PDB file of C-alpha atoms and ligand atoms in Angstrom:
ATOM      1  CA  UNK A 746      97.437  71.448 105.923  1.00  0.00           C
ATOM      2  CA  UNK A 747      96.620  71.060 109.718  1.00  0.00           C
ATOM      3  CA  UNK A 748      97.627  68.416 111.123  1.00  0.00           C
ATOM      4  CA  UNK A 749      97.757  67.139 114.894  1.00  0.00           C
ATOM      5  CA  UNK A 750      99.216  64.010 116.538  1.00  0.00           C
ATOM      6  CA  UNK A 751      97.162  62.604 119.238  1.00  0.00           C
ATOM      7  CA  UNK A 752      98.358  59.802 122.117  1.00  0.00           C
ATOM      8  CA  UNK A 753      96.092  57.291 123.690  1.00  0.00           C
ATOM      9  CA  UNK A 754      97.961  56.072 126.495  1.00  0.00           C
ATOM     10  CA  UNK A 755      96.681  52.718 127.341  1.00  0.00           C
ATOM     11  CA  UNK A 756      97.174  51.061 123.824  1.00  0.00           C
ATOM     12  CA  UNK A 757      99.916  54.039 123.172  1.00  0.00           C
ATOM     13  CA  UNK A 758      98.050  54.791 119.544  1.00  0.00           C
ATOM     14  CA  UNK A 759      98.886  57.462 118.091  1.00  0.00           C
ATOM     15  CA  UNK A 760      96.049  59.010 116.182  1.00  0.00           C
ATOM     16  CA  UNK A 761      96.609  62.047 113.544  1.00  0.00           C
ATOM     17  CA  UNK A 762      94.245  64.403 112.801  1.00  0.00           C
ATOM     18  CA  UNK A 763      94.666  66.068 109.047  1.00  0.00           C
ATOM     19  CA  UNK A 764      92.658  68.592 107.883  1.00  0.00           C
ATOM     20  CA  UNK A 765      92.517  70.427 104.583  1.00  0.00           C
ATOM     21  CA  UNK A 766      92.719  74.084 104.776  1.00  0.00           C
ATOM     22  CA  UNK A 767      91.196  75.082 101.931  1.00  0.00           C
ATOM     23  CA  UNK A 768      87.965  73.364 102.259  1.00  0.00           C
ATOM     24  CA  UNK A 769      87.692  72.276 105.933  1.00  0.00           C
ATOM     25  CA  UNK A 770      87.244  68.674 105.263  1.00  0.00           C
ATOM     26  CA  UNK A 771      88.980  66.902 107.757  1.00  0.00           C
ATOM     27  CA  UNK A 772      89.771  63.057 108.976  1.00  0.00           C
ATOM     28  CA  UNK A 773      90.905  60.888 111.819  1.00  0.00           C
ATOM     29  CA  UNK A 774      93.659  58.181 111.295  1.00  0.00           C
ATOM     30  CA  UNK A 775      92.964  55.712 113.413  1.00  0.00           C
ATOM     31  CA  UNK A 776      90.915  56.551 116.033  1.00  0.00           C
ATOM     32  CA  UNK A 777      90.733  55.333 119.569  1.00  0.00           C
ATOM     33  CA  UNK A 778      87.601  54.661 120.920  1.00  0.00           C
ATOM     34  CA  UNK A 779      88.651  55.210 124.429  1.00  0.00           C
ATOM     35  CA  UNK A 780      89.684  58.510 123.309  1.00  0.00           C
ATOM     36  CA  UNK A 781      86.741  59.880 120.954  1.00  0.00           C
ATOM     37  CA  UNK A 782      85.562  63.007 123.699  1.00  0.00           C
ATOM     38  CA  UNK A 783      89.080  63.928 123.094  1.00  0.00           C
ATOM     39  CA  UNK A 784      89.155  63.762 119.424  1.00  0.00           C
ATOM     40  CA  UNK A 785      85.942  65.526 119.216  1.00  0.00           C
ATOM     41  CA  UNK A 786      87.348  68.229 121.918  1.00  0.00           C
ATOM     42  CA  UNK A 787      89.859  68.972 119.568  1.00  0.00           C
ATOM     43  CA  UNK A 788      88.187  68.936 116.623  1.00  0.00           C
ATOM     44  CA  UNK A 789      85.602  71.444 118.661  1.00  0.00           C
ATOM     45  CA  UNK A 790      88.638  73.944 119.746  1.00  0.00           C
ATOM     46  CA  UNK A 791      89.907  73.670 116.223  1.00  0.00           C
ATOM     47  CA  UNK A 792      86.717  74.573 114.237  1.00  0.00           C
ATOM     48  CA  UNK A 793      86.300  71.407 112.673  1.00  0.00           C
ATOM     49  CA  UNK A 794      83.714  68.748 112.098  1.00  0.00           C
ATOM     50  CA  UNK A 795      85.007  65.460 111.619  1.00  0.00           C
ATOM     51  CA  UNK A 796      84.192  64.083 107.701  1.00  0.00           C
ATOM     52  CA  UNK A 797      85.683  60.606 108.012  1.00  0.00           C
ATOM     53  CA  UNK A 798      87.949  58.264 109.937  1.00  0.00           C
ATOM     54  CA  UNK A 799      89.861  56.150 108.532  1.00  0.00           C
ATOM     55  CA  UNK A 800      91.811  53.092 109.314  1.00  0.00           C
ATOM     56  CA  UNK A 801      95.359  51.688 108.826  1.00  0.00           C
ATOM     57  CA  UNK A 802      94.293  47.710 109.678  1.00  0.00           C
ATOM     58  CA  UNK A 803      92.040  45.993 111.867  1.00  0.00           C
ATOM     59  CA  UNK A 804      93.649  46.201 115.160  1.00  0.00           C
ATOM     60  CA  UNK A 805      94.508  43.512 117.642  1.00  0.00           C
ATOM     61  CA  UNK A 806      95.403  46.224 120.558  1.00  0.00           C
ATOM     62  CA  UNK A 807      92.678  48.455 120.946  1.00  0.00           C
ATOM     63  CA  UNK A 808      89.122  49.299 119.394  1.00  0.00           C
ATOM     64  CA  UNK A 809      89.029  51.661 116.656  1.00  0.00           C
ATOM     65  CA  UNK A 810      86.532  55.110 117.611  1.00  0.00           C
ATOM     66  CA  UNK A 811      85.187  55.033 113.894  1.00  0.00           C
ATOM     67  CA  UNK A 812      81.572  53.570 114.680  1.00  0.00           C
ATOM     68  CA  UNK A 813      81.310  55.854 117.720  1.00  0.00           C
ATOM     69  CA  UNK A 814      82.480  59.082 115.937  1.00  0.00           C
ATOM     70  CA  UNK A 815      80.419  58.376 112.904  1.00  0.00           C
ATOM     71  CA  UNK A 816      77.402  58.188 115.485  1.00  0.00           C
ATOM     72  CA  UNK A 817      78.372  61.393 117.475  1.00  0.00           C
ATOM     73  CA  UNK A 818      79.243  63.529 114.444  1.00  0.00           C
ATOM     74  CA  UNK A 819      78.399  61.790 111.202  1.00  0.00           C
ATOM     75  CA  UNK A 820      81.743  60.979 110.139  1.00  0.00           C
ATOM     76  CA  UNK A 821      82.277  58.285 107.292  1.00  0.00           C
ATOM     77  CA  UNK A 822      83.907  54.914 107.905  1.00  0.00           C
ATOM     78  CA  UNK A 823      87.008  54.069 105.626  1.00  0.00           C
ATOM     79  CA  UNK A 824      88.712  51.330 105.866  1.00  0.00           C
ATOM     80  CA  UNK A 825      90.997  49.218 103.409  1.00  0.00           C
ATOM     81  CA  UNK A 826      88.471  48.082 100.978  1.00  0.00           C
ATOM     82  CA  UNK A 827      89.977  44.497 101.154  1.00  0.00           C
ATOM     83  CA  UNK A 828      88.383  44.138 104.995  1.00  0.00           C
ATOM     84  CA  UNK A 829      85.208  43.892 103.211  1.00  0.00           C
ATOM     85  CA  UNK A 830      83.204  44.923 106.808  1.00  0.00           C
ATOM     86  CA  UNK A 831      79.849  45.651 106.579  1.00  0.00           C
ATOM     87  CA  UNK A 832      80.070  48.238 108.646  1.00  0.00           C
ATOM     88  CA  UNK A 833      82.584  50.396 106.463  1.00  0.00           C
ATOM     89  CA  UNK A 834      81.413  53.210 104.007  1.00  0.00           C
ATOM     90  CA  UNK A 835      84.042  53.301 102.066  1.00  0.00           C
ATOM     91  CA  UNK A 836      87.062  51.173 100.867  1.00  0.00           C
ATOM     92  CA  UNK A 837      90.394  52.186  99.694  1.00  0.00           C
ATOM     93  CA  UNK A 838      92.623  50.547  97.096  1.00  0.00           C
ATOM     94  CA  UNK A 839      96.397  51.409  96.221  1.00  0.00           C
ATOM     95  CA  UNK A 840      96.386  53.008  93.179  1.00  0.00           C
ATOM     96  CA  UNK A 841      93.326  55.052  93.870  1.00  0.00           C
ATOM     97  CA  UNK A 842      94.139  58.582  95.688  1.00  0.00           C
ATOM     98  CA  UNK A 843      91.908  59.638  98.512  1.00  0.00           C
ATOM     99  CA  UNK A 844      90.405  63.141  98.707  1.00  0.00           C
ATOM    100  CA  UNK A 845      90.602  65.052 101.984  1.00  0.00           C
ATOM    101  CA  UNK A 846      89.815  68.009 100.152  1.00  0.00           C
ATOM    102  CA  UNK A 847      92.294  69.555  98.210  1.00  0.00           C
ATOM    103  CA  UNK A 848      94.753  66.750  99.954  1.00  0.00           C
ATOM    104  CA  UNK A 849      95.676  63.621  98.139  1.00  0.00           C
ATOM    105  CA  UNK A 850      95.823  60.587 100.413  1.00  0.00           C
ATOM    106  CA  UNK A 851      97.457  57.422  98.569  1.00  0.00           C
ATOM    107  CA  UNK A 852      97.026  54.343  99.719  1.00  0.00           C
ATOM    108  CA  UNK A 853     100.138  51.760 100.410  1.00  0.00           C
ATOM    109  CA  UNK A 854      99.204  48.163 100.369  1.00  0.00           C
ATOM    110  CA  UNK A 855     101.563  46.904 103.429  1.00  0.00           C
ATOM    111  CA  UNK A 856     100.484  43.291 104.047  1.00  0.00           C
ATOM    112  CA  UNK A 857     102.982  41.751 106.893  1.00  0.00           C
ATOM    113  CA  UNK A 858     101.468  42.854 110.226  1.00  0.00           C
ATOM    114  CA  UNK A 859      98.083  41.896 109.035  1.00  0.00           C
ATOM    115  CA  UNK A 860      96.986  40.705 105.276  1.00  0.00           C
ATOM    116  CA  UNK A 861      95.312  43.562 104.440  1.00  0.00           C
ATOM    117  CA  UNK A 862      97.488  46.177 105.998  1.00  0.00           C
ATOM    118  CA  UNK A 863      97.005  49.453 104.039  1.00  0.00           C
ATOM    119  CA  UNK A 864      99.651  53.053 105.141  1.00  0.00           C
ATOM    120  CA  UNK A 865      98.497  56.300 103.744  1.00  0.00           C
ATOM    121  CA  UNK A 866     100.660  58.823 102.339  1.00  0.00           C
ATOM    122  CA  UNK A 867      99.853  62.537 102.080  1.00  0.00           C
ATOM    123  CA  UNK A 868     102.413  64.409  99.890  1.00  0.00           C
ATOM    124  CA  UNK A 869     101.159  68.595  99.861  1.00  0.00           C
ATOM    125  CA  UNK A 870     104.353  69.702  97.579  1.00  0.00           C
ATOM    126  CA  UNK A 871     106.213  70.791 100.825  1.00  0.00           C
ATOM    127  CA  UNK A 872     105.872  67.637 103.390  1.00  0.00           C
ATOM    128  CA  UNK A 873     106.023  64.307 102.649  1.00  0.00           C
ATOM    129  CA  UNK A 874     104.135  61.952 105.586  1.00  0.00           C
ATOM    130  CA  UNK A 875     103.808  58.459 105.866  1.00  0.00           C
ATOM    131  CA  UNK A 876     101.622  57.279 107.896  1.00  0.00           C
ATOM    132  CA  UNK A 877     102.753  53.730 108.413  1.00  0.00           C
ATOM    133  CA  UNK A 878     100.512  51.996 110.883  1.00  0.00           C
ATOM    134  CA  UNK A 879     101.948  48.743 111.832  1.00  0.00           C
ATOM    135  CA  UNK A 880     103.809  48.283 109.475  1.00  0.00           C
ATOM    136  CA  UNK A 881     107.047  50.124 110.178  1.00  0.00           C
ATOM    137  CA  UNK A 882     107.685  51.424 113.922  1.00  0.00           C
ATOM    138  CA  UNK A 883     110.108  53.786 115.378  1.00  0.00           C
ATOM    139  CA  UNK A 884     113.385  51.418 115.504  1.00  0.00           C
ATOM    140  CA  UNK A 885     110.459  48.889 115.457  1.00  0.00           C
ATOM    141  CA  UNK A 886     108.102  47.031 112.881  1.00  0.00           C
ATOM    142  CA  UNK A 887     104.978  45.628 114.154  1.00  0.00           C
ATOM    143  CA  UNK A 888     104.264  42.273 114.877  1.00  0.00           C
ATOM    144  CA  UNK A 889     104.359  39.259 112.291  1.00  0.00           C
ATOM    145  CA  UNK A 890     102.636  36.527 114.656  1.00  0.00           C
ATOM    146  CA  UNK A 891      99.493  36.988 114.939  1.00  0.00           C
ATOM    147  CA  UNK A 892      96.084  37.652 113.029  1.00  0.00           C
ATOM    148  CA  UNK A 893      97.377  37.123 109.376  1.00  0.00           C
ATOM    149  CA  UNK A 894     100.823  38.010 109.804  1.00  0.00           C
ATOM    150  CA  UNK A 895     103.876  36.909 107.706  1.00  0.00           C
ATOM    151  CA  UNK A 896     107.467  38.268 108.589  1.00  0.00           C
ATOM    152  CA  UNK A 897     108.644  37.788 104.727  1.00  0.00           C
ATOM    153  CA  UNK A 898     105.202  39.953 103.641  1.00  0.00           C
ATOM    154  CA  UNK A 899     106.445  42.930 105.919  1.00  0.00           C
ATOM    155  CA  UNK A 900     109.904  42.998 104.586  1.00  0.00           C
ATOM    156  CA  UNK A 901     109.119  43.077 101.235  1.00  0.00           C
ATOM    157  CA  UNK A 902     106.313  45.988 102.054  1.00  0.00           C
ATOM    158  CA  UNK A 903     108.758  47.512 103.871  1.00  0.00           C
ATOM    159  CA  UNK A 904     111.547  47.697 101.625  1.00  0.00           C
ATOM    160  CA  UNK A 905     109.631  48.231  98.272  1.00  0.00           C
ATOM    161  CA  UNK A 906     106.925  50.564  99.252  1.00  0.00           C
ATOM    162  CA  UNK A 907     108.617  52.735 102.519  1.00  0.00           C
ATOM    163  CA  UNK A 908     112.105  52.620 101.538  1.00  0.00           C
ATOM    164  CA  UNK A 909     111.945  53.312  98.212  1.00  0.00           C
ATOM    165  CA  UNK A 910     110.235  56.932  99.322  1.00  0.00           C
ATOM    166  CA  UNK A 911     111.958  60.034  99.578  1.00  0.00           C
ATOM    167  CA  UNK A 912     114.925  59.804 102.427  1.00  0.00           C
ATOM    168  CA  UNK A 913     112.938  63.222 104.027  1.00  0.00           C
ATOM    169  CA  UNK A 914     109.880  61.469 104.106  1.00  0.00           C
ATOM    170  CA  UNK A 915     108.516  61.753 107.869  1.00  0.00           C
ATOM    171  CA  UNK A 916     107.141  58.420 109.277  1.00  0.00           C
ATOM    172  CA  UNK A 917     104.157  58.923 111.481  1.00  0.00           C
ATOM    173  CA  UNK A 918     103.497  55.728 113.311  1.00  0.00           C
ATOM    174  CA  UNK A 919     100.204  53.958 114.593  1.00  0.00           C
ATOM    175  CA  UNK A 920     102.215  53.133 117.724  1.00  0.00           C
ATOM    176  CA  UNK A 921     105.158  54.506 119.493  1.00  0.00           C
ATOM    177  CA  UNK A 922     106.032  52.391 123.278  1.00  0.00           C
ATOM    178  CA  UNK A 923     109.027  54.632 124.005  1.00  0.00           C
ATOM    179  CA  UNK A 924     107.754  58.169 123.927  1.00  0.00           C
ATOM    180  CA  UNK A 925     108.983  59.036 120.587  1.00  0.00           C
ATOM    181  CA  UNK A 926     107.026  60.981 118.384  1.00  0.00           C
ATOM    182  CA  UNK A 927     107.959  60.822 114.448  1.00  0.00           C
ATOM    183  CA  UNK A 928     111.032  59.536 112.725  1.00  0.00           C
ATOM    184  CA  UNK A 929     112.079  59.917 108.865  1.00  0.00           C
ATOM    185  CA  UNK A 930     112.552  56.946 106.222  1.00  0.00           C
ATOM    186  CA  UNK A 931     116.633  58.095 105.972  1.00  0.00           C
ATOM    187  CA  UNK A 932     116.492  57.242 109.993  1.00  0.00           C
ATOM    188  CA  UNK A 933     114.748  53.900 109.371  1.00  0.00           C
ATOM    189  CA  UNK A 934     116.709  52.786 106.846  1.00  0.00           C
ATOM    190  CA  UNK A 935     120.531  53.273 108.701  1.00  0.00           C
ATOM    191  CA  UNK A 936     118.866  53.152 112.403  1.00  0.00           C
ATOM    192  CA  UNK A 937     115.793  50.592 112.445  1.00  0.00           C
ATOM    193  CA  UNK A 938     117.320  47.575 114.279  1.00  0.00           C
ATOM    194  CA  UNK A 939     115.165  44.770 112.622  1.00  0.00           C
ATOM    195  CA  UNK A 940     115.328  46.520 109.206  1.00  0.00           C
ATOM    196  CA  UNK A 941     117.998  49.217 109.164  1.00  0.00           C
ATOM    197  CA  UNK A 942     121.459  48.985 106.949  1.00  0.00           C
ATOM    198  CA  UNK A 943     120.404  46.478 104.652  1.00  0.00           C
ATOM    199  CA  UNK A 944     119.431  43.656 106.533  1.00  0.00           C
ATOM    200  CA  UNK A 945     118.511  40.769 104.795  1.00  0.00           C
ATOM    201  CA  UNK A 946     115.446  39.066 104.592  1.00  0.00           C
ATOM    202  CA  UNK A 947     116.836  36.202 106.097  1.00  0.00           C
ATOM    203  CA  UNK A 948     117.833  38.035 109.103  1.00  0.00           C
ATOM    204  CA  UNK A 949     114.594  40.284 109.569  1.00  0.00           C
ATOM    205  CA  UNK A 950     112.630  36.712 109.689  1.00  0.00           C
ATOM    206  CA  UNK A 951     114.804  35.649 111.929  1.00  0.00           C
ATOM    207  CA  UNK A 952     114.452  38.311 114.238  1.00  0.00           C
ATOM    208  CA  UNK A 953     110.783  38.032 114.114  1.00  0.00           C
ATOM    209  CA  UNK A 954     110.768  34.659 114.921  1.00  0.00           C
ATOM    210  CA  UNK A 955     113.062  34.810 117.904  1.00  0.00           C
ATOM    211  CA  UNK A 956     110.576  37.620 119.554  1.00  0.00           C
ATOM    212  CA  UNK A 957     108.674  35.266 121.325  1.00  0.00           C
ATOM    213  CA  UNK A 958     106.043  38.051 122.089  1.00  0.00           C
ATOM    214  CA  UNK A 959     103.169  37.636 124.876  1.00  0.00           C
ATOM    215  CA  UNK A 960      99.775  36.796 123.429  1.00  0.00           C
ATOM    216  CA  UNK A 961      97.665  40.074 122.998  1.00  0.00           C
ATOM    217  CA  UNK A 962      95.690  40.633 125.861  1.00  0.00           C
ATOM    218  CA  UNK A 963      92.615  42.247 123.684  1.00  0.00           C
ATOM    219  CA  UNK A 964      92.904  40.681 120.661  1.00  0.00           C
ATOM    220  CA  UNK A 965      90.164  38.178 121.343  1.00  0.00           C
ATOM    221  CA  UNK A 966      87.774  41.299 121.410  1.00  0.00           C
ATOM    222  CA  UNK A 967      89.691  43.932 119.172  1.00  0.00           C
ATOM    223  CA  UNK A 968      89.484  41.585 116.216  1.00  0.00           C
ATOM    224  CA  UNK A 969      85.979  40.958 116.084  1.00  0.00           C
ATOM    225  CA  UNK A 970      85.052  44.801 117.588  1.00  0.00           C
ATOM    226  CA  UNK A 971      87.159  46.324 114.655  1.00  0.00           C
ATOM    227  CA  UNK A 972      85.120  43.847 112.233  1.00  0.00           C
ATOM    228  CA  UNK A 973      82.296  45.541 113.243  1.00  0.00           C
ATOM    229  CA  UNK A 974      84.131  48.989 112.934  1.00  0.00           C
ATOM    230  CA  UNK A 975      84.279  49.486 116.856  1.00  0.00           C
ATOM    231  CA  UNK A 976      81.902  47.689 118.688  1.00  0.00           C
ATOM    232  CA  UNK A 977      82.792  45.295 121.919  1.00  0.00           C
ATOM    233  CA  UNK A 978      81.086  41.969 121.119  1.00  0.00           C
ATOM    234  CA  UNK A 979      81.439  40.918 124.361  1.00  0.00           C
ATOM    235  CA  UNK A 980      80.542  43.996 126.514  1.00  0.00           C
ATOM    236  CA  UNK A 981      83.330  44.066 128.340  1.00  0.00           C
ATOM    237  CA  UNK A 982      84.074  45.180 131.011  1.00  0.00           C
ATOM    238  CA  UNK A 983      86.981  47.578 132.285  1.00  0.00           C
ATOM    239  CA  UNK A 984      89.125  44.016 133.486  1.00  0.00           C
ATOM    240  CA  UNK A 985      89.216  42.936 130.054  1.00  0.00           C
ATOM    241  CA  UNK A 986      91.059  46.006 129.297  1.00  0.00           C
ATOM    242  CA  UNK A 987      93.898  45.524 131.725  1.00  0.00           C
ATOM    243  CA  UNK A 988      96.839  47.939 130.888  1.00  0.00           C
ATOM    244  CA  UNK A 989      99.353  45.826 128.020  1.00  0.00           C
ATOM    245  CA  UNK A 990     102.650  45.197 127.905  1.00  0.00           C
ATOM    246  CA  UNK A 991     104.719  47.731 125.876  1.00  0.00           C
ATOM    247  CA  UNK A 992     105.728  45.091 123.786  1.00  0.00           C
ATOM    248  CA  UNK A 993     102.184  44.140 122.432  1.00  0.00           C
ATOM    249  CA  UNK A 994     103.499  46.459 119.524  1.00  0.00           C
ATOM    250  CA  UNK A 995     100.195  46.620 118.082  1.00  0.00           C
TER     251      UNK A 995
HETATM  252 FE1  FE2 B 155      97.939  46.332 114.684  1.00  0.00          FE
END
């Protein structure tokens, strides 16, 4: 499998690029649109061509690249088929493997951060990667308080569908504030601070309540933009876009 992890500094999004040896088909996990010359750069120096991007959640933080890419090189919109966008050319459903060629993605329904939260998990016999979105962060979790989040939704995701996966599992996260790159679900389970050693589900809403978190600068355009699978709906301009706090947490 080839694989890359790619930053985008301003919302600090990770996107992963995973490619299938075998049969060159190759995807985007969530895309930035302030980064798609980048993507496509490396995509370029790899010998690639992009087949499809695809989508974690609709994001609050940032706009997704997937219209823009599927413009510039044909690539196919997925999203979580519950978003129910126009815009989106395909939908994905847990239970119901996606093929990146001769890789199996599987879908993890993860409401919490949003209602319709969806990670992806690609197991190729010798790796295991989660790729949990905004659901489950570095020592972190994404936020419960906004868009259609619920705190007691997360933990339960959380708990039954991450840490019930192998302990070597590697977590690949949608965001990452603190420089850190990739963690494992053994290190989330005894480390994570909101969720780690066993944590109640008492406690973890607790904890999410007592945040009090700034109001996302972009969600009032993000939402609406990632509807429409990347498009500003208010042409923005560059001061909408003013640099967030590191605590926006997606
Ligand atoms: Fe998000």
């Amino acid at each position: 499998m080839l694989f890359r992890q790619l930053f985008e500094p301003e919302s600090s999004t990770y996107t992963y690029l995973v490619s299938c040896p075998d049969t060159g088909v190759t995807a985007l996990i969530d895309p930035v649109l302030a980064t798609v010359e980048r993507d496509l750069s490396q995509l370029h120096q790899m010998g690639l061509k992009l087949d499809y991007t695809i989508d974690t959640h609709v994001h609050a933080d940032h706009l997704t690249g997937a219209r823009r890419l599927r413009e510039l090189s044909g690539s196919r919109i997925v999203y979580p088929a519950m978003v129910e966008a126009v815009c989106v050319d395909i939908g994905l459903r847990e239970g119901e493997a996606f093929r990146i060629g001769n890789l199996a993605l599987q879908p993890l329904f993860t409401p919490g951060h949003t209602d319709h939260h969806h990670a992806y998990l690609i197991d190729n016999g010798t790796q295991k990667m989660l790729f949990s979105g905004d659901a489950l962060l570095i020592d972190a979790c994404g936020r419960t308080d906004f868009q259609s989040g619920d705190a007691r939704s997360l933990y339960r995701s959380i708990h039954d569908k991450f840490f019930t996966l192998p302990d070597e599992t590697l977590v690949y996260p949608c965001h990452d504030y603190e420089g850190r790159f990739v963690s494992t679900i053994a290190q989330e389970k005894s480390r994570n601070p909101r969720l780690g050693q066993n944590r109640s589900l008492e406690e973890f809403v607790q904890i999410m309540e007592e945040m009090d978190l700034p109001y996302p600068r972009k969600i009032d355009v993000a939402v609406p933009g990632n509807e429409a699978c990347g498009v500003n709906p208010r042409s923005a301009g560059e001061a909408e876009y003013t640099v967030l706090s590191k605590h926006d947490q997606g």
